[in-house]
Coordinates of C-alpha atoms and ligand atoms in Angstrom, one line a residue:
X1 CA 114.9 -57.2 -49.2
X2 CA 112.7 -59.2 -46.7
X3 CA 109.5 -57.9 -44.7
X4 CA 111.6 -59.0 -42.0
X5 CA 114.0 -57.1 -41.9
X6 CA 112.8 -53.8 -42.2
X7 CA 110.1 -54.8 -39.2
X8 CA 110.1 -52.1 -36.2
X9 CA 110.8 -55.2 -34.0
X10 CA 114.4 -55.7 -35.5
X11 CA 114.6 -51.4 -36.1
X12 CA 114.3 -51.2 -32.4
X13 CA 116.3 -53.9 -31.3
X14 CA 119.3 -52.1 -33.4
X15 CA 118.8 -49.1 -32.3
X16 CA 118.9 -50.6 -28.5
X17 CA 121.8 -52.6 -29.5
X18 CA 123.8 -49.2 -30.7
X19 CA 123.0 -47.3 -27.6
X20 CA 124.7 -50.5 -25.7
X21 CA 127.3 -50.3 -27.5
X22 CA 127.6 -46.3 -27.1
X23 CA 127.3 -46.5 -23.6
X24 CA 129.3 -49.8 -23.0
X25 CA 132.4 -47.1 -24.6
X26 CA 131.2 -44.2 -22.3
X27 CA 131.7 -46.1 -19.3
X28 CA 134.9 -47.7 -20.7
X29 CA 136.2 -44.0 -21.3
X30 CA 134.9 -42.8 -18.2
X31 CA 137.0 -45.5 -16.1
X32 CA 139.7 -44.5 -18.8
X33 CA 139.6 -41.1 -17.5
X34 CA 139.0 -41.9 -13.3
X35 CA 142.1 -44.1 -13.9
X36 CA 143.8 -41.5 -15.6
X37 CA 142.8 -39.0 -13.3
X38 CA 143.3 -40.9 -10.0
X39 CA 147.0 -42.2 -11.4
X40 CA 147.6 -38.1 -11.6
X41 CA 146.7 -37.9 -8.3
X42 CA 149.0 -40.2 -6.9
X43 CA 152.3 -38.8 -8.7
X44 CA 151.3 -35.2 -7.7
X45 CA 151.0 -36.8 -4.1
X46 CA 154.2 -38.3 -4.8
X47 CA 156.3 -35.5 -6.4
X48 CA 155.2 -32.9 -3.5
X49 CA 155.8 -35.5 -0.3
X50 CA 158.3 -32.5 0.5
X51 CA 155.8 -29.6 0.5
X52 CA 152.6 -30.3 2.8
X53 CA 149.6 -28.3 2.9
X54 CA 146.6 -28.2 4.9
X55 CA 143.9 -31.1 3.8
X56 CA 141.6 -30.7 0.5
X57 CA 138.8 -32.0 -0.8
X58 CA 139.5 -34.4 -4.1
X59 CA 137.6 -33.0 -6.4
X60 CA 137.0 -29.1 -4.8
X61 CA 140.9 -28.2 -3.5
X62 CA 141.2 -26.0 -1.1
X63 CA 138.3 -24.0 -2.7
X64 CA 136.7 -24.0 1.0
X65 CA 139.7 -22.1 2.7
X66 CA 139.7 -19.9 0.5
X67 CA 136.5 -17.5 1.0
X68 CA 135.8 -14.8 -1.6
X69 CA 138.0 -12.3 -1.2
X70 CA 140.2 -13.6 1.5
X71 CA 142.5 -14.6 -0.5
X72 CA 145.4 -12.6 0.4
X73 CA 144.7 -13.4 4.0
X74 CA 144.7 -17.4 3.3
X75 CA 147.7 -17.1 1.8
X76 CA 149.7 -15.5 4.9
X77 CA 148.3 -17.5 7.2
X78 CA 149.4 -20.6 4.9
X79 CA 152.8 -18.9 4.8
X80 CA 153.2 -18.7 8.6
X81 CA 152.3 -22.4 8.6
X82 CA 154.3 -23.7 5.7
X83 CA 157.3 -22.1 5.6
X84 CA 159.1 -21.0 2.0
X85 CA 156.0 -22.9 0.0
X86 CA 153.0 -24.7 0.0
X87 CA 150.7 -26.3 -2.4
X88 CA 147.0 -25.1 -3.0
X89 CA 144.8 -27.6 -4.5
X90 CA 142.4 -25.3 -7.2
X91 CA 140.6 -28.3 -8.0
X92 CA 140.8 -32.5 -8.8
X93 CA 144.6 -32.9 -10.2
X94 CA 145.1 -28.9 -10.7
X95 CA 147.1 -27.3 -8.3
X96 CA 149.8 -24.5 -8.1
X97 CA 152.6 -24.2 -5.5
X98 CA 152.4 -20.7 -3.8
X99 CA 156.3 -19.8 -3.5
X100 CA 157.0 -16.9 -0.7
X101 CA 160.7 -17.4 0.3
X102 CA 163.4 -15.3 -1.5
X103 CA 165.7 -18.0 -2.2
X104 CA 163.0 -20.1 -3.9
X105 CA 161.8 -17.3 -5.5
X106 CA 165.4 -16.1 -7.0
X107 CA 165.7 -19.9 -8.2
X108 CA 162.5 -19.4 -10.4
X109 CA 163.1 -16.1 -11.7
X110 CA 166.9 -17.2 -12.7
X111 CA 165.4 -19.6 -15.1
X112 CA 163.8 -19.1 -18.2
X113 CA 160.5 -21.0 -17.5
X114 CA 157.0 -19.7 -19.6
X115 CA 154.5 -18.4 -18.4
X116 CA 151.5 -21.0 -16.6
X117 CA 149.5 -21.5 -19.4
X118 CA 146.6 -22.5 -17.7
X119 CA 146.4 -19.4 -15.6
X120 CA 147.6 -16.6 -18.4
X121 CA 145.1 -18.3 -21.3
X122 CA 142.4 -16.9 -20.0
X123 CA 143.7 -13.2 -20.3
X124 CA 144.7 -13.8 -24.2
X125 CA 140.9 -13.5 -25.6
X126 CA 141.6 -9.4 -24.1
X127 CA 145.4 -8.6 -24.3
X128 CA 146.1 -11.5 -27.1
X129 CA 149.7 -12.7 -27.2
X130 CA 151.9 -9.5 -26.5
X131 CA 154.4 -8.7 -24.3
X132 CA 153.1 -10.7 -21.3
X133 CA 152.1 -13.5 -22.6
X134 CA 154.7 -14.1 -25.1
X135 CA 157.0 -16.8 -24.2
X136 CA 160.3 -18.2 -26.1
X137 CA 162.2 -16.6 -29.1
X138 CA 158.7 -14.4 -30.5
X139 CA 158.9 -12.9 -26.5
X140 CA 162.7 -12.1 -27.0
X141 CA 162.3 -10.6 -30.8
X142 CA 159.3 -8.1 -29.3
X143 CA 161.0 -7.2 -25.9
X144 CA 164.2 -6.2 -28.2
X145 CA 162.0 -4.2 -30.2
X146 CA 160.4 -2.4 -27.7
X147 CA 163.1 -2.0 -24.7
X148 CA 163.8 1.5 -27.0
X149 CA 160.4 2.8 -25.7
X150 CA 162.0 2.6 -22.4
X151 CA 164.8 4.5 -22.7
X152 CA 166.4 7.5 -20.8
X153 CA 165.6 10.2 -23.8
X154 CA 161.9 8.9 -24.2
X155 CA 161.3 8.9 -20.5
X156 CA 162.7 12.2 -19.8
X157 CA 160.1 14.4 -22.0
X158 CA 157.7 12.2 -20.3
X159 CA 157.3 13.5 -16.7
X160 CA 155.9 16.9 -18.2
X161 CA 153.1 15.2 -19.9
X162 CA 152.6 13.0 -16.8
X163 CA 153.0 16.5 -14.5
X164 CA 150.2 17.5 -16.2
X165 CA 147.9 14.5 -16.4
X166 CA 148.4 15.0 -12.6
X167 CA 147.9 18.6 -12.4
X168 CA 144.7 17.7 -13.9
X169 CA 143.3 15.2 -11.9
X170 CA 144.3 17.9 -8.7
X171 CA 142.0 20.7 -10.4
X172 CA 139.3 18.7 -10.7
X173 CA 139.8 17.2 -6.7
X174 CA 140.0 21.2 -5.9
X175 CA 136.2 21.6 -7.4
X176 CA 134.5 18.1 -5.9
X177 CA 135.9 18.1 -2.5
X178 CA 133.9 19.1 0.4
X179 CA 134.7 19.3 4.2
X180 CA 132.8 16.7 5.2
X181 CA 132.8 13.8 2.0
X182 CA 135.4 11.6 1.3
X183 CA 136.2 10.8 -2.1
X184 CA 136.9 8.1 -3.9
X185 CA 139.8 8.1 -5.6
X186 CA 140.5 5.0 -7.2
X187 CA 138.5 5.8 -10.1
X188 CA 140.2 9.1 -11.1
X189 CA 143.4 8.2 -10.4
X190 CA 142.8 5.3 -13.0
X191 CA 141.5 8.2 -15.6
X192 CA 144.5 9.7 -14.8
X193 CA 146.9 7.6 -15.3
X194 CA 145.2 6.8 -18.7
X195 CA 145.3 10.0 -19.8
X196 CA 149.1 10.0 -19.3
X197 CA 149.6 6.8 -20.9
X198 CA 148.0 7.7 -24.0
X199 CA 149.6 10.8 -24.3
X200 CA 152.8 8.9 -23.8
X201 CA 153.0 6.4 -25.7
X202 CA 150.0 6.6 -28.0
X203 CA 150.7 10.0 -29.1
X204 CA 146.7 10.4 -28.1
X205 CA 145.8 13.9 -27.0
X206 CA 142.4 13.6 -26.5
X207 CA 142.6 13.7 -22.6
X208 CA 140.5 11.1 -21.4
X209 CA 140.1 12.1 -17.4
X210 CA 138.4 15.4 -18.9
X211 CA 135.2 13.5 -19.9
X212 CA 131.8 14.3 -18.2
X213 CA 130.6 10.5 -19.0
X214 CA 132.4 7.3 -17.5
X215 CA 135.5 5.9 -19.7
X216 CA 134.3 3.0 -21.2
X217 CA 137.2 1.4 -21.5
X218 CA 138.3 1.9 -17.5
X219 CA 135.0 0.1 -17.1
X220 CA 135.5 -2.2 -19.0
X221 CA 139.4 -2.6 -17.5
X222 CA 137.6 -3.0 -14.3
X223 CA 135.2 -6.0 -15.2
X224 CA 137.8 -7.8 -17.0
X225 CA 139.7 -7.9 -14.3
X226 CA 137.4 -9.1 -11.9
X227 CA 136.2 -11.7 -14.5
X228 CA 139.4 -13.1 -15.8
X229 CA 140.6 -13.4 -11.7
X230 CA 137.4 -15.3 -10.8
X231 CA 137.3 -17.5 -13.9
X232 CA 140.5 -18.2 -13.4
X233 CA 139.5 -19.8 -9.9
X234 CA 136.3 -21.5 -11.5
X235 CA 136.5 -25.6 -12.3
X236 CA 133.4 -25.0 -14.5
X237 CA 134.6 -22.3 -16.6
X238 CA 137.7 -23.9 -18.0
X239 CA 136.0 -24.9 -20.9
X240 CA 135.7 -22.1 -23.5
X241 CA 132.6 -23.0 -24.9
X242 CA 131.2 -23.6 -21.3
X243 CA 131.9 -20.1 -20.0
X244 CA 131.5 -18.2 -23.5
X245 CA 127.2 -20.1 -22.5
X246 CA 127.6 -18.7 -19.1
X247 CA 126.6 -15.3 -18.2
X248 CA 129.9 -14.0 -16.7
X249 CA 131.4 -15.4 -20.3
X250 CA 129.0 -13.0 -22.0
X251 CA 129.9 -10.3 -19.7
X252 CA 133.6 -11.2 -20.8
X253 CA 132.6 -11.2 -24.2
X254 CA 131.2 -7.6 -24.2
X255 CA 133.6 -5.8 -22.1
X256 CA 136.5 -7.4 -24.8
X257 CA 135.0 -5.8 -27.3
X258 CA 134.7 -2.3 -25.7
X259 CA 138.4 -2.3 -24.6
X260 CA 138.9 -3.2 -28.2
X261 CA 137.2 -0.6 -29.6
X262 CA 139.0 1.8 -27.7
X263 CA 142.4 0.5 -28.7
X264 CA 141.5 0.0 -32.0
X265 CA 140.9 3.7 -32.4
X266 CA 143.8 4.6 -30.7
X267 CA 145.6 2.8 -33.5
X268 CA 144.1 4.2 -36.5
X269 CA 143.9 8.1 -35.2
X270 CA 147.6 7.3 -35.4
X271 CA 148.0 5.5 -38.3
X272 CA 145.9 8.6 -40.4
X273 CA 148.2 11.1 -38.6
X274 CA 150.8 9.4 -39.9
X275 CA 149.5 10.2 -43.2
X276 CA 150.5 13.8 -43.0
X277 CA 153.9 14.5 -44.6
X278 CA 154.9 16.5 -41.4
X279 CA 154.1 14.3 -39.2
X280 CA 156.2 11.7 -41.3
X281 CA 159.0 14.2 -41.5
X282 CA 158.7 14.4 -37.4
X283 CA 159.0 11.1 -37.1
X284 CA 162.2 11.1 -39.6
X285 CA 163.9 13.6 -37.3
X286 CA 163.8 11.7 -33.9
X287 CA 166.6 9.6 -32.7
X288 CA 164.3 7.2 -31.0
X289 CA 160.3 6.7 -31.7
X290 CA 157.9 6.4 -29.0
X291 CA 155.7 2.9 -28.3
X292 CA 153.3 3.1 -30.6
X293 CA 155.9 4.4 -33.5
X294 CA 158.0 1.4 -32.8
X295 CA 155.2 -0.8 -33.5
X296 CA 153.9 0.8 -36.7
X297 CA 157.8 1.1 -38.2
X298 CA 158.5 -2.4 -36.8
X299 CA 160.7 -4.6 -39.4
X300 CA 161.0 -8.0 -38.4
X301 CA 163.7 -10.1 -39.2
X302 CA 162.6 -11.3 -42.0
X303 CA 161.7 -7.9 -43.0
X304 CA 157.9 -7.9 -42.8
X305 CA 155.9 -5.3 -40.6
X306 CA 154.5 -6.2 -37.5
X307 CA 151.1 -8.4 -38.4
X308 CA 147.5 -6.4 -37.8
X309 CA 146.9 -9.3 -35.0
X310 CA 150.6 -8.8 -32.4
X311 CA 150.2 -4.8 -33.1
X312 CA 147.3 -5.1 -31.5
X313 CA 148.2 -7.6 -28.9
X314 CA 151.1 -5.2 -28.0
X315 CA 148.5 -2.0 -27.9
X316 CA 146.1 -3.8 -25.5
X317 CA 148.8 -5.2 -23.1
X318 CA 150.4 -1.8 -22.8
X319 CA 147.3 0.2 -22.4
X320 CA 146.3 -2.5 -19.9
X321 CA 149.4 -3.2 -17.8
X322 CA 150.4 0.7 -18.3
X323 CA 147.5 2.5 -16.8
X324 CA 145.9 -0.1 -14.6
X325 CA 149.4 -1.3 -12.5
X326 CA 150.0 2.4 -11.8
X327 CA 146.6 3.7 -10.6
X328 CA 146.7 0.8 -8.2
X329 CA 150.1 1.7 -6.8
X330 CA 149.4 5.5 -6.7
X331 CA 145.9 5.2 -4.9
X332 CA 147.1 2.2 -2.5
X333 CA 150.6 5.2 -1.8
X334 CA 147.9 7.9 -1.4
X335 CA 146.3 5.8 1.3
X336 CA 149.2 4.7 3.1
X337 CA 150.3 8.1 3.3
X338 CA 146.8 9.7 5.0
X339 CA 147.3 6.9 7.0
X340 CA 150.9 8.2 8.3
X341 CA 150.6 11.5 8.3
X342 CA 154.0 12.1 10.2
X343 CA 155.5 10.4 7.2
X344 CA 153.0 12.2 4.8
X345 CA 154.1 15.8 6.2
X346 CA 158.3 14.8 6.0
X347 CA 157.4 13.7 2.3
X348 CA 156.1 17.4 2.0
X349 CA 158.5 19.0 3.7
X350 CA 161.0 17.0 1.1
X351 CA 159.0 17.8 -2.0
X352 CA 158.6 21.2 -0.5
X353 CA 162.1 22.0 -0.6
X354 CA 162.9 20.9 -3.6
X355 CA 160.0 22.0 -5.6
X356 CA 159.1 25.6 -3.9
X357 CA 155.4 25.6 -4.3
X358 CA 155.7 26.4 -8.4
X359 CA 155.0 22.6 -8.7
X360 CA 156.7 22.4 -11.5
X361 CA 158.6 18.8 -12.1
X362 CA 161.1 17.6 -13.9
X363 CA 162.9 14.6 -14.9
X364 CA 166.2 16.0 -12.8
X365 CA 164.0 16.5 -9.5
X366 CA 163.1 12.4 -9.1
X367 CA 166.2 11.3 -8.1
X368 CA 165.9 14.2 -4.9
X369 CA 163.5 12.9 -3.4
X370 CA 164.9 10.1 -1.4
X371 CA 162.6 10.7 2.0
X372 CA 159.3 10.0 -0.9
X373 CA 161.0 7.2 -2.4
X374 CA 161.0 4.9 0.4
X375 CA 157.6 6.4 1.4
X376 CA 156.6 5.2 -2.1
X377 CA 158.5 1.7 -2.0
X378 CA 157.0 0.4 1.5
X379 CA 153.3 0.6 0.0
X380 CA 154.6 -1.1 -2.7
X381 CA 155.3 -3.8 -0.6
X382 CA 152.6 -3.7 1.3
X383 CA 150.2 -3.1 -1.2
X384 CA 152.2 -4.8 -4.2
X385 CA 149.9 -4.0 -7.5
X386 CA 150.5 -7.2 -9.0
X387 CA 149.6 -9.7 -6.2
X388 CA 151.4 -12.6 -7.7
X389 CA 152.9 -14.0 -11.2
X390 CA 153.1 -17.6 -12.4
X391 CA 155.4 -20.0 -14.1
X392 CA 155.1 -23.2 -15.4
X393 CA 158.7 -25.6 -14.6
X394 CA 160.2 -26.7 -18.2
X395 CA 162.2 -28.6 -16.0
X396 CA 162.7 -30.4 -12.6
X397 CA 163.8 -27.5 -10.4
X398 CA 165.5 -28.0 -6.9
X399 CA 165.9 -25.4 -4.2
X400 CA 168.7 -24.3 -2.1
X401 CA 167.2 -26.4 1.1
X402 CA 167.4 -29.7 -1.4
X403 CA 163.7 -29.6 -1.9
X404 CA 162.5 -30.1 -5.1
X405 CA 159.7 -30.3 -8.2
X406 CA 159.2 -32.2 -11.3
X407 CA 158.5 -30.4 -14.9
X408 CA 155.4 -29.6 -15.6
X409 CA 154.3 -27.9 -11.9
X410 CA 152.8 -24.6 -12.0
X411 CA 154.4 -22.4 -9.1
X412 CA 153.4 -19.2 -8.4
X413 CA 155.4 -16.5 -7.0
X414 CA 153.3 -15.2 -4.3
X415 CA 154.5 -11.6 -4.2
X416 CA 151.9 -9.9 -1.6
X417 CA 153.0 -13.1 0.6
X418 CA 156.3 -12.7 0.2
X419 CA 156.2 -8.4 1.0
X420 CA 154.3 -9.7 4.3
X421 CA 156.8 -12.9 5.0
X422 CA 157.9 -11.6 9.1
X423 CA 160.4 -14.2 7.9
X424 CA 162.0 -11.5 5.5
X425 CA 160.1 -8.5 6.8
X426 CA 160.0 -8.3 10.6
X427 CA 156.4 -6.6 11.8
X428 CA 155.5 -6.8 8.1
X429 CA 152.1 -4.7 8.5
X430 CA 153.8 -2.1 10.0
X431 CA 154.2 1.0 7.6
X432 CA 158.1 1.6 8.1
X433 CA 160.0 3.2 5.2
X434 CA 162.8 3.2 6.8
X435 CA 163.3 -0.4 5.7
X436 CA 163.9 1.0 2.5
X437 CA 167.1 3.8 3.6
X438 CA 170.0 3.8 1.8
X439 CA 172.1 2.0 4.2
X440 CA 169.4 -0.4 5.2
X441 CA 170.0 -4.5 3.7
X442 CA 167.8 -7.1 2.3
X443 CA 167.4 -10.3 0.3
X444 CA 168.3 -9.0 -3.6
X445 CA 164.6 -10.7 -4.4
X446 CA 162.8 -9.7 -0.6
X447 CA 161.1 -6.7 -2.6
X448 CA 159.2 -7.7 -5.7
X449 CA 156.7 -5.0 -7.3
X450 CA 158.5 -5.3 -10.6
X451 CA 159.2 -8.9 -10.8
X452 CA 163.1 -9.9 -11.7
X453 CA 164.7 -11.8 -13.6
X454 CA 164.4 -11.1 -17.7
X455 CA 160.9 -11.2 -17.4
X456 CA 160.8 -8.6 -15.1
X457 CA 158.3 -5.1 -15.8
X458 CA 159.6 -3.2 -18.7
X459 CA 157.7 -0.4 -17.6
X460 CA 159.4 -0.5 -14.6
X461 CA 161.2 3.3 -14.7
X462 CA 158.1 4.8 -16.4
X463 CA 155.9 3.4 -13.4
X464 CA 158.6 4.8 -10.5
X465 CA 158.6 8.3 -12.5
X466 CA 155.0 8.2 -12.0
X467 CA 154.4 7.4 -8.8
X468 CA 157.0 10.5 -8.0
X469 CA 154.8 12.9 -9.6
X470 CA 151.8 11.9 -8.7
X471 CA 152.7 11.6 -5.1
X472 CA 155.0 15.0 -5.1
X473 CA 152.1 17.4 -6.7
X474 CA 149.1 15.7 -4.7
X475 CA 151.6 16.6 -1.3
X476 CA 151.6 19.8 -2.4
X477 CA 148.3 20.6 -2.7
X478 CA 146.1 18.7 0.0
X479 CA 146.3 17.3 3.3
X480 CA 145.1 13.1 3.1
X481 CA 143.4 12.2 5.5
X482 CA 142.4 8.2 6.0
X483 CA 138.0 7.9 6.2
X484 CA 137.8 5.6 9.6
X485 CA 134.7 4.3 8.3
X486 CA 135.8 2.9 4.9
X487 CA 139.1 1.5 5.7
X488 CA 140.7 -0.2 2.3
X489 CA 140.3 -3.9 1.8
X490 CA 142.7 -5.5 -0.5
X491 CA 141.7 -7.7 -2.8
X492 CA 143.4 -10.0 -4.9
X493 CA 142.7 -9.5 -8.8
X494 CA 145.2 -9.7 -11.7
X495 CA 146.2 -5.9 -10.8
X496 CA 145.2 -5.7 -6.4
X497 CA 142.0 -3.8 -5.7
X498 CA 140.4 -2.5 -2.9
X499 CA 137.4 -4.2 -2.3
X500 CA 135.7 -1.0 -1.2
X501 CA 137.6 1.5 -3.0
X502 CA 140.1 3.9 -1.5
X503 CA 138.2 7.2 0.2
X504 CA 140.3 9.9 1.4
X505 CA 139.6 13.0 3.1
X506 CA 141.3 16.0 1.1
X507 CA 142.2 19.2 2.6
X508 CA 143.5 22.0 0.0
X509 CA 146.3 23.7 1.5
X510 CA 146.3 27.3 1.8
Ligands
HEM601 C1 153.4 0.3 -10.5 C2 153.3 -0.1 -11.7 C3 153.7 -1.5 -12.2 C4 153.9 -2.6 -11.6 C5 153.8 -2.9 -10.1 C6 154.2 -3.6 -12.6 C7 154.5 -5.0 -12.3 C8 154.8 -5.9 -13.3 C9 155.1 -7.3 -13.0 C10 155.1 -7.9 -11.6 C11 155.4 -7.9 -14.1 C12 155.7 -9.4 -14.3 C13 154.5 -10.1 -14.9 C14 154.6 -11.6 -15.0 O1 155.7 -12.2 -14.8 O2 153.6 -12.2 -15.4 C15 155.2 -6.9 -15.2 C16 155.4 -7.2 -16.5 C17 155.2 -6.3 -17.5 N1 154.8 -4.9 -17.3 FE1 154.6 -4.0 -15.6 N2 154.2 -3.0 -13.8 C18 153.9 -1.7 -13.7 C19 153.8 -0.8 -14.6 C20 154.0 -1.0 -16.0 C21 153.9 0.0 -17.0 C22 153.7 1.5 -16.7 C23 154.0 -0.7 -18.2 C24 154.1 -0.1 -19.6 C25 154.0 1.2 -19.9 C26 154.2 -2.1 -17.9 C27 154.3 -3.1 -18.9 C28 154.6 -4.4 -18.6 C29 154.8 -5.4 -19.6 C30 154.7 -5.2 -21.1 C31 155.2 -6.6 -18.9 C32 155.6 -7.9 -19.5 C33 157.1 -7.9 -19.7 C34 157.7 -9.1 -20.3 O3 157.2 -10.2 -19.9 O4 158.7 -9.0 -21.0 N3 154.1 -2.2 -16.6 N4 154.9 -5.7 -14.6

């Protein structure tokens, strides 16, 4: 080898001729990837000539319009603009089109479309790849399987345990309410419904809502929502590795592994029960098992049991989507009711009749109340628990007014818009649940709490028994009263929130 050539002179001038080289093919990817992403930006332009929107910025969307929080405003003012549908830029070529017209909205949920990855990722590191976010023939194979849990004989038992989640929750109002202080009841309503879902379909007595301490996992419910809803709306957090650095990512991180710990527990108390002959021979005797039975019996077709990794998927989106949903549309009721208290006293006067004042509830007694009911359905339209659901098109779609949309657009079905669309509702913030009488008509897909279509909520008629019990005892017990100086602000999340909380005045009746 020659002196020469191992000189730093020649060294150097490799080294600099490498970094040339590295950064001539960094610029040649980077125009790569404006050209790609500008070329993107002109077929989206293209493909939704037909659906206009207010003006966005190219690389930050409509992220201006939107202020935090306001989200659910933004979106009916779009609505009154735009009719049926409008586009909303997140950010550079990602966009979603916001669908809030019953005839577009019956076209979507008449298909069999998955779920918008993008959007419905970023819940799998918590609920993993149950129920919700299953898509395709693994979806189908689970909802078979657990549509049992569901049925009439399982449900019926049910609305004693859930009478008496409820019953609990009133005791303990009885002891913390004073004349003067509201409280807020969003957080023991959540307990409560948590404590019935575990005692449902967990077979888990340990009664959560009695606990001195805070619930963890409620807690941790609470920030995972929040987080998952703003990352979601975040250009910088897309990246897993990105936001798993950022501090909200850590946050994520943490409160994950408390909501797994919880359901982790759940699952083995059951699983050593199980270990007990009686228990065994219990389980033997019964014509159909309950949630968490199913799972731990489950044969697939191929004969294996269900695999460590989808029970638990299936535990944490059931715990999730079966506590959280329901104390959102039992608090946001609640509310509405203090609100109208002419409605609120003919509900009473209803439960009152049928119930005596023995408050004792049964399966037979929810279909009697048909005064409560529609009191019950019109918050749900007005304050629908899940806000909105998305879909990602497997195929071109066109609508009934000839308007149409490649594959590959994520729409989302804008429920809260659509439940205040005057289009389809007139007055829509007007608390009238009358809408909702027997003889009254509407669009079949106008009313939306549950979704439709085969993806609708499977928990749909354990939700609705519920939301009867929970409203029927509390009527019979206090007086609700609104607090004019914390009026609810609803905030879109993956399950709606108040921004404040809900605070109610509560007035034991003698
Ligand atoms: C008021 C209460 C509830 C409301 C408003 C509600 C609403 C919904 C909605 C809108 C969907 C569709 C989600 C989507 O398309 O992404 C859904 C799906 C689902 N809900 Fe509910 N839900 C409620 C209660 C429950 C309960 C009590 C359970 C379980 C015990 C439950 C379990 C589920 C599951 C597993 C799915 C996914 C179903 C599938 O894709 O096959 N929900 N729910």
């Amino acid at each position: 080898m020659s002196i020469s050539a191992l000189s730093p002179t020649r060294f150097l001038g490799g080294i600099s001729g490498l970094l040339q080289v590295a950064f001539l093919l960094s610029l040649l990817l980077l125009l790569f990837k404006a050209a790609q992403f500008y070329l993107h930006r002109q077929w989206l332009f293209k493909a939704l000539q037909q659906f206009p929107c207010p003006p966005s910025h190219w690389l930050f969307g409509h992220k201006y319009q939107f202020q935090e929080d306001q989200e659910l405003q933004q979106v009916l003012k779009w609505a009154k603009e735009f009719p049926s549908a409008c586009p909303r830029w997140l950010w550079g070529s990602r966009l979603t089109i916001l669908l809030y017209d019953p005839d577009y909205i019956k076209v979507i949920l008449g298909r069999s479309d998955p779920k918008a990855h993008g959007t419905y990722r970023l819940i799998s590191p918590w609920i993993g790849y149950g129920l919700l976010l299953l898509n395709g023939p693994t979806w189908f194979q689970h909802r078979r399987m657990l549509t049992p849990a569901f049925h009439y004989d399982i449900l019926k038992p049910y609305v004693a345990v859930m009478a008496d989640s409820v019953q609990g929750m009133l005791d303990k109002w009885e002891q913390l309410i004073s004349e003067d202080t509201p409280l807020e009841i969003f957080q023991h309503v959540s307990l409560m419904t948590l404590d019935s879902l575990m005692k449902c379909a967990f077979n888990d007595q340990s009664c959560a809502q009695f606990n001195r301490k805070p619930h963890p996992y409620i807690q941790a419910v609470g920030d995972l929502n929040y987080l998952t809803f703003s990352r979601i709306r975040n250009v910088f957090h897309q990246n897993d590795t990105i936001y798993s650095l950022s501090s909200n990512g850590r946050l994520f991180k943490q409160a994950c592994k408390i909501a797994h710990e919880h359901t982790d527990q759940v699952i083995k108390q059951r699983k050593s029960q199980l270990q007990d002959e009686r228990e065994l021979e219990k389980i033997k005797r019964k014509r159909r098992l309950d949630f968490l039975d199913i799972l731990l019996f489950a044969r697939m077709e191929d004969g294996s049991s269900l695999s460590n990794k989808d029970l638990r998927a299936e535990v944490d989106t059931f715990m999730f989507e079966g506590h959280d949903t329901t104390a959102s549309g039992i608090s946001w009721i609640l509310y509405a009711l203090a609100a109208h208290p002419k409605h609120q006293q003919k509900c009473r006067e209803e439960v009152q009749s049928l119930l005596g004042n023995e408050a004792s509830i049964t399966w037979e007694h929810l279909d009697q109340m048909p005064y409560t009911t529609m009191c019950i359905k019109e918050a749900l339209r007005l304050y629908p628990p899940v806000p909105s659901v998305s879909r990602e098109l497997s195929e071109p779609v066109t609508f009934p007014d000839g308007r149409s949309l490649p594959k590959g657009i994520t729409v989302s079905l804008a429920i809260y818009a659509l439940h205040h669309n005057p289009k389809v509702w007139p007055n829509p913030e007007v608390y009238d649940p009358s809408r909702f009488a027997l003889d009254s008509t509407r669009h079949s897909h106008s009313f939306l709490p549950f979704s439709g279509g085969s993806r609708n909520c499977i928990g749909k008629q354990f939700a609705m028994n519920e939301l009867k019990v929970a409203v029927a005892l509390t009527l019979l017990r206090f007086e609700l009263l609104p607090d004019p100086s914390r009026i609810p602000l609803p905030v879109s999340r993956i399950v709606m929130k108040s921004k404040n909380g809900i605070h109610l005045h509560l007035r034991k009746l003698p």
